[in-house]
Every structure is written in structure tokens, then in C-alpha cells.
Amino acid sequence: MPGLTSPAKSPDAWWRNGVIYQIYPRSFQDANGDGIGDLTGIRQRLGYVAALGVDAIWISPFFPSPMADFGYDVADYCDVDPRFGSLADFDALMAEAKALGLRVILDLVPNHTSDRHPWFVQSRSSRTDPKRDWYLWRDPAADGGPPNNWLSNFGGPAWTLDPLTGQYYAHMFLKEQPDLNWRYPDVRRAIYDAMRFWLRRGVDGFRVDVIYHLIKDQLFRNNPPNPAFIPGGDPAHRLLPEYTADLPEVQSIVMEMRRVLDEFGSAESSRVLIGEVYLPVQRLMNYYGMDAAGVLRGAQLPFNFHLIGAKWQAQVIDRLVREYEAALPPGAAPNWVLGNHDKPRIASRVGAAGARLAAMLLLTLRGTPTLYYGDELGMTDVPIPMTEVQDPFEKREPGRGLGRDPQRTPMLWHADEQNAGFTATRPWLRLGSDWQSLAVDRQLGEERSILQLYRRLLSLRRHSRSLHEGAWSPIGARGNVLMYARGDGPERLVVLLNFGREQASVDLQALRHASQSLLHVWLSTLQDRDEQLAEAVPLRPEEGLILGRGHRPG
Ligand code: GLC
């Protein structure tokens, strides 16, 4: 029966166009009254997340950890830290997520463990311990100092001398986060088994922490100086990470990880590998893992962070999207990110009106967007007084603006409850002074809040085929207005984003050329217009518009 033999087209590749919502578990909802969020808290708030209209949650690490780097220092890959709950709480969360139609993505931190992980405790115990080679141990340099010039991403050398055995161990982050030796097969096997542990529990994929750092130079050569380094900037940028990041051998590991996921599905599996990769566009593309036959065997979604660093100008964003789209290997799924737990929040970077424009940009580009919790409320970075600083990065490099506490403050649920309903006790990080006006319940009661804009954009994405999976075609940037189209034929729609602080006007004739008959404003970032358009489209300062034919779907 010929009709039945043709392979189904991407039956379950939800991650191609789905929307991912990142939850920082310490800050989402505290259910056990200790001022820190937990898994039960997340479960209680899943209804909100599902109603927002996203497809998946990614939860930052909740594994047992001494919390030197708030969970990115894992002491056991296959359990839950008691501060966050238990495995039973996790299973309950999974069940609730499935019932609500939400996928669950975990954070895998394979580059390093905690220094309290039993593997490291054993490894450091003697030079001849069977686990010695699980980590990167080197003799001191001739002068007794570190073996080479490698720098920690958190400032200072990437080496710490362990007096017990007289050798240094490598750590790309804190000294409490020793780097695993990914050239050693047992290490790979152990981490892949941890992945299988969670896959068997039903998780839909992993976001892999600093995946591009996993392999370091076998000869431990010095990193070269960075000619573009500006004194006073992030001290880790003093050197170029030539021998510590993005080494060619890392690609085989990415592919191995993907194969572990594929054990639990098909090539177009519903399990997804997302890589945390801060690299220029061209180098980022390697992480899709295209083989000689053109098959993509790497991460389905190497995170595209380029909107985070890009100058907030129509021409710049236009160039960036074109460059990224053009660089994608055939069949690769694009993805976009505005912020995360490591970067200043979008509303602080571009202002309140800009944050609305950014929401429209993120949710109308092609591919998979990832939202950072609270950005849908327009939350801004909260200044944290020195005495309340939690982040080790800020503690090590104070006052440089590198600390990440400001973007990790508690989610704002209720305008009339203590601590916005996040916790009944003192929260681990303070709330911003504007918390009441930003709270979820307050914004749900306002017709034109940024939260309503997010909900409308997400609903439109879901109901409009063009937005959900249609092609992306540039129209260009004229002055401050970025213009592009989504989809083909009569369903084609146009997005206009005015990055400027002044009014702008776009000639409808020019747009007609791009899309024969564009008649309606489907959505404005200001959510106050719904008109048919005549000759020219007036745009207010920092206004974004989605123009479609006929009435808005959904
Ligand atoms: C990643 C995480 C960051 C963490 C670091 C070390 O960049 O996103 O929060 O501090 O890795 O694990």
C-alpha cells in the first residue's frame, strides 16, 4: 500500500517550533517555606506556564549540590537536592507537566562536578587512585605555579593546587567545580548513564551546560592573549580560549550525547539536545553535527545567543538574522534566546517598550524561542546590596557588573501577597521595588500589559501556520524599522519593528510587493489597534506590528 509506506514527516519534532520556558528553580515558587524555590513549587505553578502557551520547560539544576555555584556544582547526577525536594517530587512534577501537555528539559552539567562529588573525592585521594584520570591533574610548573596560563571563567587561574598529592587540577569555573576529563571513556559512560536515568523517568531532553568547553588541549598549551581585551572588562576575556573551548574533538562527544537521546526515540525524536554554546555564528553551526551525508547528528538546538549581545538597532538585527539564517545547515532548526540566568534581563537592556518589541521579535522569528522566566512580566534586574550578594561571580569580581543575582530574583505572582506570593518567609534574593506593578495577577487584569502581549503572541504563533513554521524572508531595515515576512502565498504575513524612539512610517505599496495584499493589523506591541491599513503604516516609537490578511486567527 504505497500511501502507507512513505515515512511520516517529522512526526514528533516538537522542538522545531515549540517554545521553551526556562525556570530557575531557586526563584520560581517556594512551597516548603525556606525562602528558596523548589520542585513542588514549580509543580504548583505549571498551570500558569501551560496557560501562557509554551510547549516545554527547562529547569536549571536541582541535583544534590553544595551550591557553590547554585546547583551548577553537582554532587550527584541522579538525585534531587533536599532543598528542592525529592525524586518523588520530581516524578509528581513530571506527571503534572505531561497532564498539561508540557515537555520537561533538564540541565545537564557534564563539564565539571562539585569538588564534593564522590568521583572527585576519590580522584584527589591519591595519584594512583582508579578515578585519578577522571579529572585533569597536572604537575606544577617549574616555579611551583600553575601548569599553564588558563583562566577560570569566574576570574583568576583555572588551576588549584591540591596539597594532598602536590598536583594542580583544572577548573574552568570555581575551584569547587573541578573539570571532568572527557577524553577518558569511563567519564563519558558515567555521564551518559546519568542521562539515561532521567530519560527513563520521562524527560524530553537536556540543555547541556557549556558543552563547547568539554574538551581541552591534550598538550595543555597556553592560551594566547586577546588583542581586543579592554582592561577592566571580564577578566576571563584577557586570553582567547583557543585551547580550552570549541576544540574539534568536542563534536564527537556532542554526537555521542545525541545518540544516547536517540536510544529513547527516532532520529526526529521528541528528545532534544540543546547545547549552551557562546560562539560566533559560523562556529556555532558545527554543533548541529552535519556528517558527510548531510545528516544532522549533533545537538538539535545549539543555543543561539546572538540577540543577547547584539546592538539594539534595526540594521544590526537585520544583518544578524540574515547571517544566522544563511549559515544554518540544510534542515537545521533555528533558535533564538533573549536572556537567561547568566545575562542581564532584556527589559533592563532595552527598556520597557523595547522589551515588548523584543518579545515580538523573539516570537516571530523562525524556529524555537526560549523565554526566561519573568521576562514575560517585563521584570528588570534588581540591584542587590553588597551585604546580600549571593552569586560567587560577584563575590570574586565585585562591582564590575558581572554578578548574576539581579536577573535571578523571585518570580512575581501576586500583587497583594507578601513577597509577591513567592515565599512566606524571607526570599533568598530581594524583590525589586516595582514588584507589585509587575505581578502576574495585576497584569492579567490589565488588557494591555506585557504579559498579555506575550500571551497573545504565543497564541498567534500557535494558530498561524506562517508564524509557527513558515519560511522567514527578509524585507530589510529602513531607517529604524526592521521588516520581514513569514510564510508563503496568501498566508504570508509581515512583521514591522520600529527600534527608533521616533514615529516612523512604512509605505504599504512597498510591502504589498512583498505580500500582495496586507490589510490588517493583527497585533501591535501596544495592543491598542486593530485597523485595516490604507496607504502607509504609521508606527509609534518602539512599536512593533504583525500585519496579516483578513482577520487574526486564534
Ligand atoms: C553555565 C551556566 C552558569 C554556570 C556555569 C558553570 O554557563 O549557565 O550559570 O555558572 O555554566 O556551570
Coordinates of C-alpha atoms and ligand atoms in Angstrom, one line a residue:
M1 CA 0.0 0.0 0.0
P2 CA 2.1 2.9 -1.3
G3 CA 0.4 5.6 0.7
L4 CA 1.3 3.9 4.0
T5 CA 5.0 3.2 3.3
S6 CA 6.1 6.8 2.9
P7 CA 7.9 7.9 6.1
A8 CA 5.9 10.3 8.2
K9 CA 7.4 13.8 8.1
S10 CA 8.9 14.8 11.5
P11 CA 6.2 13.1 13.4
D12 CA 7.2 14.4 16.8
A13 CA 9.8 17.1 16.3
W14 CA 8.0 19.5 18.7
W15 CA 11.3 21.2 19.4
R16 CA 11.5 22.6 15.9
N17 CA 8.9 25.3 16.5
G18 CA 7.9 24.8 20.1
V19 CA 8.5 27.4 22.8
I20 CA 10.8 26.7 25.7
Y21 CA 10.4 28.4 29.1
Q22 CA 13.4 28.5 31.4
I23 CA 12.7 28.1 35.1
Y24 CA 15.4 28.9 37.6
P25 CA 14.2 26.7 40.4
R26 CA 15.5 28.7 43.3
S27 CA 13.4 31.6 42.2
F28 CA 10.1 30.3 40.8
Q29 CA 8.0 29.2 43.8
D30 CA 8.8 28.3 47.3
A31 CA 6.4 25.6 48.6
N32 CA 8.3 24.4 51.7
G33 CA 8.8 27.8 53.3
D34 CA 12.6 28.2 53.3
G35 CA 12.8 31.2 51.1
I36 CA 14.1 29.1 48.1
G37 CA 12.0 27.8 45.3
D38 CA 11.5 24.0 44.9
L39 CA 10.1 21.3 42.7
T40 CA 6.7 21.2 44.4
G41 CA 6.6 25.0 43.9
I42 CA 7.2 24.6 40.2
R43 CA 4.5 21.9 40.0
Q44 CA 2.0 24.2 41.7
R45 CA 2.7 26.9 39.1
L46 CA 2.6 24.7 36.0
G47 CA -0.9 25.7 35.2
Y48 CA 0.3 29.3 34.7
V49 CA 3.1 28.1 32.4
A50 CA 0.8 26.0 30.3
A51 CA -1.8 28.8 30.1
L52 CA 1.0 31.1 28.9
G53 CA 1.1 29.0 25.8
V54 CA 4.6 27.5 25.8
D55 CA 5.5 23.9 24.9
A56 CA 8.3 23.0 27.3
I57 CA 10.0 24.0 30.5
W58 CA 13.7 23.8 31.0
I59 CA 14.6 23.6 34.7
S60 CA 18.1 24.8 35.8
P61 CA 19.9 22.2 38.0
F62 CA 18.1 20.9 41.1
F63 CA 20.6 18.0 41.8
P64 CA 22.3 17.5 45.2
S65 CA 24.9 20.3 45.4
P66 CA 26.9 22.3 47.9
M67 CA 25.6 25.3 46.0
A68 CA 28.9 26.9 45.4
D69 CA 27.5 27.9 42.0
F70 CA 23.8 27.4 42.9
G71 CA 23.5 23.9 41.6
Y72 CA 25.9 24.1 38.7
D73 CA 28.3 22.2 41.0
V74 CA 26.7 18.8 41.0
A75 CA 27.5 16.2 43.7
D76 CA 25.1 13.5 42.5
Y77 CA 23.7 13.4 38.9
C78 CA 20.9 11.1 39.8
D79 CA 19.0 12.6 42.7
V80 CA 17.3 15.8 43.9
D81 CA 18.8 18.2 46.4
P82 CA 16.7 18.1 49.6
R83 CA 16.4 21.9 49.3
F84 CA 14.5 21.3 46.1
G85 CA 12.6 18.2 47.2
S86 CA 12.9 14.5 46.3
L87 CA 12.8 12.2 43.4
A88 CA 9.1 11.6 44.3
D89 CA 8.5 15.3 44.0
F90 CA 10.2 15.2 40.6
D91 CA 8.0 12.4 39.4
A92 CA 5.0 14.3 40.6
L93 CA 6.1 17.3 38.6
M94 CA 6.7 15.2 35.5
A95 CA 3.3 13.7 35.8
E96 CA 1.6 17.1 36.2
A97 CA 3.6 18.5 33.2
K98 CA 2.6 15.6 31.0
A99 CA -1.0 16.0 32.0
L100 CA -0.8 19.7 31.0
G101 CA 0.9 18.9 27.7
L102 CA 4.3 20.4 28.8
R103 CA 7.6 18.8 27.9
V104 CA 10.3 18.8 30.5
I105 CA 14.0 19.5 29.8
L106 CA 16.7 19.1 32.4
D107 CA 20.0 20.9 32.8
L108 CA 23.0 18.5 32.4
V109 CA 26.3 19.8 33.8
P110 CA 28.9 17.5 32.4
N111 CA 32.0 19.8 32.1
H112 CA 32.6 19.7 35.9
T113 CA 31.3 18.2 39.1
S114 CA 31.3 19.6 42.6
D115 CA 34.5 19.1 44.5
R116 CA 32.3 17.1 46.9
H117 CA 31.2 14.6 44.2
P118 CA 32.4 11.2 45.3
W119 CA 34.2 10.9 42.0
F120 CA 36.4 13.9 42.8
V121 CA 36.8 12.9 46.5
Q122 CA 38.2 9.6 45.2
S123 CA 40.2 11.2 42.4
R124 CA 42.0 13.6 44.7
S125 CA 42.8 10.9 47.3
S126 CA 45.9 9.7 45.6
R127 CA 47.9 9.8 42.4
T128 CA 47.2 6.2 41.8
D129 CA 43.5 6.1 42.5
P130 CA 41.5 4.5 39.7
K131 CA 39.5 7.7 39.4
R132 CA 42.6 9.9 39.2
D133 CA 42.2 10.3 35.4
W134 CA 38.5 11.3 35.7
Y135 CA 39.8 14.8 36.3
L136 CA 42.6 16.9 34.8
W137 CA 45.6 16.7 37.1
R138 CA 49.0 18.3 36.3
D139 CA 52.3 18.8 37.9
P140 CA 53.2 22.4 39.0
A141 CA 55.2 24.5 36.6
A142 CA 59.0 24.7 37.3
D143 CA 58.4 27.7 39.6
G144 CA 55.7 25.8 41.5
G145 CA 52.9 27.8 39.9
P146 CA 50.0 26.6 37.8
P147 CA 50.9 24.3 34.9
N148 CA 49.8 26.9 32.3
N149 CA 48.0 30.3 31.9
W150 CA 44.5 29.1 31.5
L151 CA 41.9 31.3 33.2
S152 CA 38.7 30.5 35.1
N153 CA 35.6 32.0 33.7
F154 CA 34.9 33.4 37.1
G155 CA 38.3 35.2 37.4
G156 CA 41.8 34.0 38.5
P157 CA 43.7 30.9 37.3
A158 CA 41.9 27.8 36.1
W159 CA 44.1 25.7 38.3
T160 CA 44.2 24.9 42.0
L161 CA 47.0 23.1 43.8
D162 CA 45.8 20.2 45.9
P163 CA 48.3 19.9 48.7
L164 CA 47.5 16.2 49.4
T165 CA 49.1 15.0 46.2
G166 CA 51.0 18.0 45.2
Q167 CA 49.3 18.4 41.8
Y168 CA 47.1 21.0 40.3
Y169 CA 43.6 20.3 39.0
A170 CA 41.8 22.2 36.3
H171 CA 38.6 24.1 36.7
M172 CA 37.1 26.4 34.1
F173 CA 34.8 27.8 36.8
L174 CA 35.2 27.8 40.6
K175 CA 37.8 25.7 42.3
E176 CA 34.8 23.9 43.8
Q177 CA 33.9 22.9 40.2
P178 CA 36.8 20.6 39.0
D179 CA 36.6 19.8 35.3
L180 CA 36.0 16.2 34.3
N181 CA 38.4 14.6 31.8
W182 CA 36.2 14.0 28.8
R183 CA 39.0 12.2 27.0
Y184 CA 38.5 9.4 29.5
P185 CA 35.9 6.8 28.4
D186 CA 34.7 6.0 31.9
V187 CA 33.7 9.6 32.4
R188 CA 31.7 9.6 29.2
R189 CA 29.9 6.4 30.2
A190 CA 29.1 7.6 33.7
I191 CA 27.5 10.8 32.4
Y192 CA 25.6 9.0 29.6
D193 CA 24.2 6.7 32.3
A194 CA 23.1 9.7 34.3
M195 CA 21.3 10.9 31.1
R196 CA 19.6 7.5 30.8
F197 CA 18.5 7.7 34.4
W198 CA 16.4 10.8 33.7
L199 CA 15.3 9.7 30.2
R200 CA 13.8 6.6 31.8
R201 CA 12.0 8.9 34.1
G202 CA 10.4 10.6 31.1
V203 CA 12.4 13.8 30.5
D204 CA 12.2 15.2 27.0
G205 CA 15.8 16.3 26.7
F206 CA 18.7 18.2 28.1
R207 CA 20.2 21.6 28.0
V208 CA 23.9 20.9 28.2
D209 CA 25.9 23.3 30.2
V210 CA 29.0 24.8 28.4
I211 CA 29.0 21.9 26.0
Y212 CA 31.7 23.6 23.9
H213 CA 34.2 23.5 26.9
L214 CA 34.2 19.7 27.4
I215 CA 37.5 19.0 25.7
K216 CA 40.7 20.8 26.5
D217 CA 44.1 20.7 24.7
Q218 CA 45.8 17.4 25.2
L219 CA 49.2 19.2 25.3
F220 CA 47.9 21.8 27.8
R221 CA 49.3 24.7 25.7
N222 CA 48.9 28.3 26.9
N223 CA 46.0 30.3 25.6
P224 CA 47.1 33.3 23.5
P225 CA 46.4 36.9 24.7
N226 CA 43.2 38.5 23.4
P227 CA 44.1 41.7 21.5
A228 CA 40.6 43.0 21.9
F229 CA 40.6 42.8 25.7
I230 CA 39.6 46.0 27.4
P231 CA 41.2 46.4 30.8
G232 CA 38.5 46.4 33.5
G233 CA 36.3 44.1 31.5
D234 CA 35.5 40.4 32.3
P235 CA 38.9 39.2 33.4
A236 CA 38.4 35.8 31.8
H237 CA 38.5 37.6 28.4
R238 CA 42.1 38.5 28.8
L239 CA 43.0 35.4 26.8
L240 CA 41.5 33.8 23.8
P241 CA 40.1 30.3 24.8
E242 CA 41.9 28.6 21.9
Y243 CA 43.0 25.6 23.9
T244 CA 40.0 25.4 26.3
A245 CA 36.9 25.8 24.2
D246 CA 35.5 24.6 20.9
L247 CA 38.2 22.1 20.1
P248 CA 37.3 19.9 17.1
E249 CA 37.2 16.7 19.3
V250 CA 34.2 18.0 21.2
Q251 CA 32.0 17.3 18.2
S252 CA 32.3 13.5 18.6
I253 CA 31.0 13.9 22.2
V254 CA 28.1 16.0 21.1
M255 CA 27.2 13.2 18.7
E256 CA 27.5 10.6 21.4
M257 CA 25.2 12.5 23.6
R258 CA 22.7 12.8 20.8
R259 CA 22.9 9.0 20.3
V260 CA 22.0 8.5 24.0
L261 CA 18.9 10.6 23.4
D262 CA 18.1 8.6 20.2
E263 CA 18.1 5.4 22.2
F264 CA 14.9 6.7 23.5
G265 CA 13.4 7.8 20.2
S266 CA 14.0 8.1 16.5
A267 CA 16.3 10.4 14.5
E268 CA 13.5 13.0 14.6
S269 CA 13.0 12.0 18.2
S270 CA 11.0 14.0 20.7
R271 CA 14.0 14.0 22.9
V272 CA 16.1 17.1 22.4
L273 CA 19.7 18.0 22.9
I274 CA 20.3 21.7 23.5
G275 CA 23.8 23.0 23.7
E276 CA 25.0 26.0 25.7
V277 CA 27.4 27.5 23.1
Y278 CA 28.7 31.0 23.1
L279 CA 30.4 31.2 19.7
P280 CA 30.3 33.2 16.5
V281 CA 27.6 32.2 14.1
Q282 CA 29.8 30.1 11.8
R283 CA 31.4 28.1 14.5
L284 CA 28.0 27.6 16.3
M285 CA 26.8 25.7 13.2
N286 CA 29.3 22.9 13.8
Y287 CA 27.2 21.9 16.8
Y288 CA 24.4 20.6 14.5
G289 CA 26.9 17.9 13.7
M290 CA 26.3 17.5 9.9
D291 CA 28.0 14.4 8.7
A292 CA 29.4 13.7 5.2
A293 CA 26.0 12.5 4.0
G294 CA 24.4 15.8 5.2
V295 CA 22.6 14.1 8.2
L296 CA 22.5 16.3 11.3
R297 CA 23.8 14.1 14.2
G298 CA 24.6 16.7 16.8
A299 CA 22.6 19.0 19.0
Q300 CA 19.2 19.7 17.5
L301 CA 19.4 23.2 19.1
P302 CA 22.8 24.7 19.7
F303 CA 21.6 27.8 21.6
N304 CA 21.8 31.0 19.5
F305 CA 22.6 33.8 22.0
H306 CA 23.4 36.4 19.4
L307 CA 20.4 38.6 20.2
I308 CA 21.8 39.0 23.8
G309 CA 25.0 40.8 22.7
A310 CA 23.7 42.5 19.6
K311 CA 23.3 46.3 19.4
W312 CA 19.6 47.1 19.6
Q313 CA 19.3 48.6 16.1
A314 CA 17.1 47.6 13.2
Q315 CA 20.1 47.3 10.8
V316 CA 22.2 45.3 13.2
I317 CA 19.4 42.8 14.0
D318 CA 18.5 42.6 10.2
R319 CA 22.1 41.6 9.5
L320 CA 22.3 39.2 12.3
V321 CA 19.1 37.3 11.4
R322 CA 20.2 37.1 7.7
E323 CA 23.7 35.9 8.7
Y324 CA 22.3 33.2 11.0
E325 CA 19.6 32.0 8.6
A326 CA 22.1 31.8 5.8
A327 CA 24.6 29.9 7.9
L328 CA 22.2 27.1 9.0
P329 CA 22.9 23.7 7.5
P330 CA 20.1 22.3 5.4
G331 CA 17.3 21.0 7.7
A332 CA 18.8 22.6 10.8
A333 CA 16.3 24.1 13.3
P334 CA 17.0 27.7 14.1
N335 CA 16.5 29.0 17.7
W336 CA 16.6 32.4 19.5
V337 CA 17.2 33.5 23.0
L338 CA 16.8 36.9 24.6
G339 CA 18.1 36.2 28.1
N340 CA 18.9 33.6 30.7
H341 CA 20.1 33.3 34.3
D342 CA 23.6 34.4 33.4
K343 CA 22.8 37.6 31.5
P344 CA 21.2 41.0 32.3
R345 CA 17.4 40.9 31.7
I346 CA 16.1 42.1 28.4
A347 CA 13.9 44.8 30.0
S348 CA 17.0 46.3 31.7
R349 CA 19.0 46.1 28.4
V350 CA 16.4 47.8 26.2
G351 CA 13.8 49.4 28.4
A352 CA 10.1 48.6 28.9
A353 CA 8.9 49.5 25.4
G354 CA 12.0 47.8 24.0
A355 CA 11.1 44.6 25.9
R356 CA 7.7 44.5 24.1
L357 CA 9.4 44.9 20.8
A358 CA 11.9 42.2 21.8
A359 CA 9.0 39.8 22.6
M360 CA 7.5 40.3 19.2
L361 CA 10.9 39.8 17.6
L362 CA 11.6 36.6 19.6
L363 CA 8.2 35.1 18.9
T364 CA 8.0 35.9 15.2
L365 CA 11.5 34.8 14.1
R366 CA 11.7 31.3 12.7
G367 CA 12.4 28.4 14.9
T368 CA 12.5 27.7 18.6
P369 CA 12.4 30.6 21.1
T370 CA 13.5 30.2 24.7
L371 CA 11.9 32.5 27.2
Y372 CA 13.5 33.3 30.6
Y373 CA 11.0 33.2 33.5
G374 CA 9.8 36.7 34.4
D375 CA 10.7 38.3 31.1
E376 CA 7.1 37.9 30.2
L377 CA 6.3 40.2 33.1
G378 CA 8.9 42.8 32.0
M379 CA 11.0 42.1 35.1
T380 CA 14.1 44.1 35.3
D381 CA 17.5 43.4 37.0
V382 CA 17.2 44.0 40.7
P383 CA 20.1 45.9 42.3
I384 CA 21.4 43.7 45.2
P385 CA 23.2 45.5 48.0
M386 CA 26.7 44.2 48.7
T387 CA 25.7 42.6 52.0
E388 CA 23.0 40.5 50.2
V389 CA 25.1 39.3 47.3
Q390 CA 24.8 35.5 46.7
D391 CA 26.5 34.9 43.3
P392 CA 30.1 33.7 43.6
F393 CA 31.0 35.6 40.4
E394 CA 30.1 38.9 42.0
K395 CA 31.9 37.9 45.2
R396 CA 35.1 37.2 43.3
E397 CA 34.9 40.1 40.9
P398 CA 32.8 42.7 42.9
G399 CA 31.5 45.9 41.3
R400 CA 32.2 45.0 37.7
G401 CA 28.6 44.3 36.8
L402 CA 29.4 40.7 36.2
G403 CA 27.2 39.3 39.1
R404 CA 24.1 37.4 38.2
D405 CA 21.9 37.9 41.2
P406 CA 20.0 40.8 39.7
Q407 CA 18.4 38.6 37.0
R408 CA 17.7 35.7 39.3
T409 CA 15.3 37.4 41.7
P410 CA 11.9 35.7 42.7
M411 CA 9.1 35.4 40.2
L412 CA 6.3 37.9 40.9
W413 CA 2.9 36.2 41.3
H414 CA 0.6 38.2 43.5
A415 CA 0.5 42.0 43.9
D416 CA -1.3 41.7 47.3
E417 CA 0.7 39.0 48.9
Q418 CA 3.9 39.1 51.0
N419 CA 6.9 38.6 48.8
A420 CA 4.6 38.5 45.7
G421 CA 3.4 35.1 46.8
F422 CA 6.8 33.6 46.1
T423 CA 7.5 32.6 49.7
A424 CA 6.0 33.1 53.1
T425 CA 9.4 33.9 54.6
R426 CA 12.4 36.0 53.6
P427 CA 13.3 35.2 50.0
W428 CA 16.9 34.2 49.1
L429 CA 17.1 37.3 46.9
R430 CA 15.1 40.5 47.4
L431 CA 12.3 41.6 45.1
G432 CA 12.7 44.8 43.0
S433 CA 10.8 47.9 44.2
D434 CA 8.4 47.7 41.2
W435 CA 7.3 44.2 42.1
Q436 CA 3.6 45.0 42.7
S437 CA 3.0 46.6 39.4
L438 CA 4.7 43.6 37.6
A439 CA 3.0 40.8 39.4
V440 CA 1.1 38.2 37.3
D441 CA -2.3 38.8 38.8
R442 CA -2.0 42.5 38.3
Q443 CA -1.0 42.1 34.7
L444 CA -3.7 39.6 34.0
G445 CA -6.2 42.2 35.0
E446 CA -4.8 44.7 32.5
E447 CA -5.8 44.5 28.9
R448 CA -2.5 45.9 27.6
S449 CA 0.2 44.6 29.9
I450 CA 3.3 43.0 28.6
L451 CA 2.1 39.6 30.0
Q452 CA -1.0 39.9 27.8
L453 CA 1.3 40.7 24.9
Y454 CA 3.3 37.5 25.5
R455 CA 0.1 35.5 25.7
R456 CA -1.3 37.0 22.5
L457 CA 2.0 36.5 20.7
L458 CA 2.2 32.9 21.8
S459 CA -1.4 32.2 20.9
L460 CA -0.9 33.8 17.4
R461 CA 2.2 31.6 16.9
R462 CA 0.2 28.6 17.7
H463 CA -2.7 29.4 15.4
S464 CA -0.9 30.9 12.5
R465 CA 0.9 28.3 10.4
S466 CA 3.0 31.0 8.8
L467 CA 4.3 32.2 12.2
H468 CA 4.7 28.7 13.6
E469 CA 6.5 27.0 10.8
G470 CA 6.6 29.3 7.7
A471 CA 9.7 30.5 6.0
W472 CA 11.4 33.7 7.1
S473 CA 12.1 36.2 4.4
P474 CA 13.9 39.5 4.9
I475 CA 12.4 42.7 3.6
G476 CA 15.1 44.9 5.0
A477 CA 15.7 47.6 7.6
R478 CA 14.6 51.1 6.5
G479 CA 15.8 53.6 9.0
N480 CA 14.8 52.3 12.4
V481 CA 12.2 49.8 11.1
L482 CA 13.1 46.2 10.7
M483 CA 10.8 44.3 8.3
Y484 CA 10.5 40.7 7.5
A485 CA 7.8 38.3 6.2
R486 CA 6.8 34.9 7.5
G487 CA 5.2 32.1 5.4
D488 CA 4.3 32.0 1.7
G489 CA 1.4 32.7 -0.6
P490 CA -1.9 34.1 0.8
E491 CA -0.9 33.2 4.4
R492 CA 2.2 35.3 4.3
L493 CA 2.4 37.9 7.0
V494 CA 4.7 40.8 7.7
V495 CA 6.4 42.0 10.9
L496 CA 7.4 45.6 11.3
L497 CA 9.5 46.6 14.3
N498 CA 10.3 50.2 15.0
F499 CA 13.5 50.2 17.0
G500 CA 13.6 54.0 17.0
R501 CA 12.4 56.4 19.7
E502 CA 10.6 58.4 17.0
Q503 CA 7.5 57.8 14.9
A504 CA 8.1 56.0 11.6
S505 CA 6.0 55.3 8.6
V506 CA 6.2 52.4 6.2
D507 CA 4.9 52.6 2.7
L508 CA 2.3 50.0 2.2
Q509 CA 2.9 49.8 -1.5
A510 CA 6.4 48.6 -0.8
L511 CA 5.1 45.9 1.5
R512 CA 2.4 44.8 -1.0
H513 CA 5.3 44.0 -3.2
A514 CA 6.4 41.6 -0.5
S515 CA 3.0 40.3 0.2
Q516 CA 0.3 41.0 -2.3
S517 CA -2.5 42.2 0.0
L518 CA -1.8 43.1 3.5
L519 CA -4.7 44.6 5.2
H520 CA -5.0 44.2 8.9
V521 CA -3.0 44.9 12.0
W522 CA -3.1 41.5 13.7
L523 CA -1.2 42.7 16.7
S524 CA 0.6 45.8 18.0
T525 CA 3.1 45.6 20.8
L526 CA 0.8 48.3 22.4
Q527 CA -2.2 46.1 21.9
D528 CA -4.5 49.1 21.0
R529 CA -5.1 48.9 17.3
D530 CA -6.9 46.6 15.1
E531 CA -7.4 48.5 11.9
Q532 CA -7.4 47.9 8.2
L533 CA -4.5 49.7 6.5
A534 CA -4.6 52.1 3.6
E535 CA -1.5 53.7 2.0
A536 CA 1.0 53.9 4.8
V537 CA 1.6 52.2 8.1
P538 CA 2.3 54.6 10.9
L539 CA 4.4 53.2 13.7
R540 CA 4.8 54.8 17.0
P541 CA 8.1 55.0 18.9
E542 CA 9.3 51.4 19.6
E543 CA 6.1 49.9 18.3
G544 CA 6.0 46.5 16.6
L545 CA 3.2 45.3 14.3
I546 CA 2.2 42.0 12.8
L547 CA 0.3 42.5 9.6
G548 CA -1.8 39.8 8.2
R549 CA -4.5 39.2 5.6
G550 CA -8.1 39.1 6.9
H551 CA -8.9 38.5 10.5
R552 CA -6.4 37.4 13.1
P553 CA -6.6 33.6 13.7
G554 CA -6.9 32.2 17.2
Ligands
GLC1 C1 26.9 27.9 32.6 C2 25.8 28.2 33.5 C3 26.2 29.1 34.6 C4 27.3 28.4 35.4 C5 28.4 27.9 34.5 C6 29.2 26.9 35.2 O1 27.4 28.9 31.9 O2 24.7 28.7 32.7 O3 25.2 29.6 35.4 O4 27.7 29.3 36.4 O5 27.9 27.3 33.4 O6 28.5 25.7 35.4

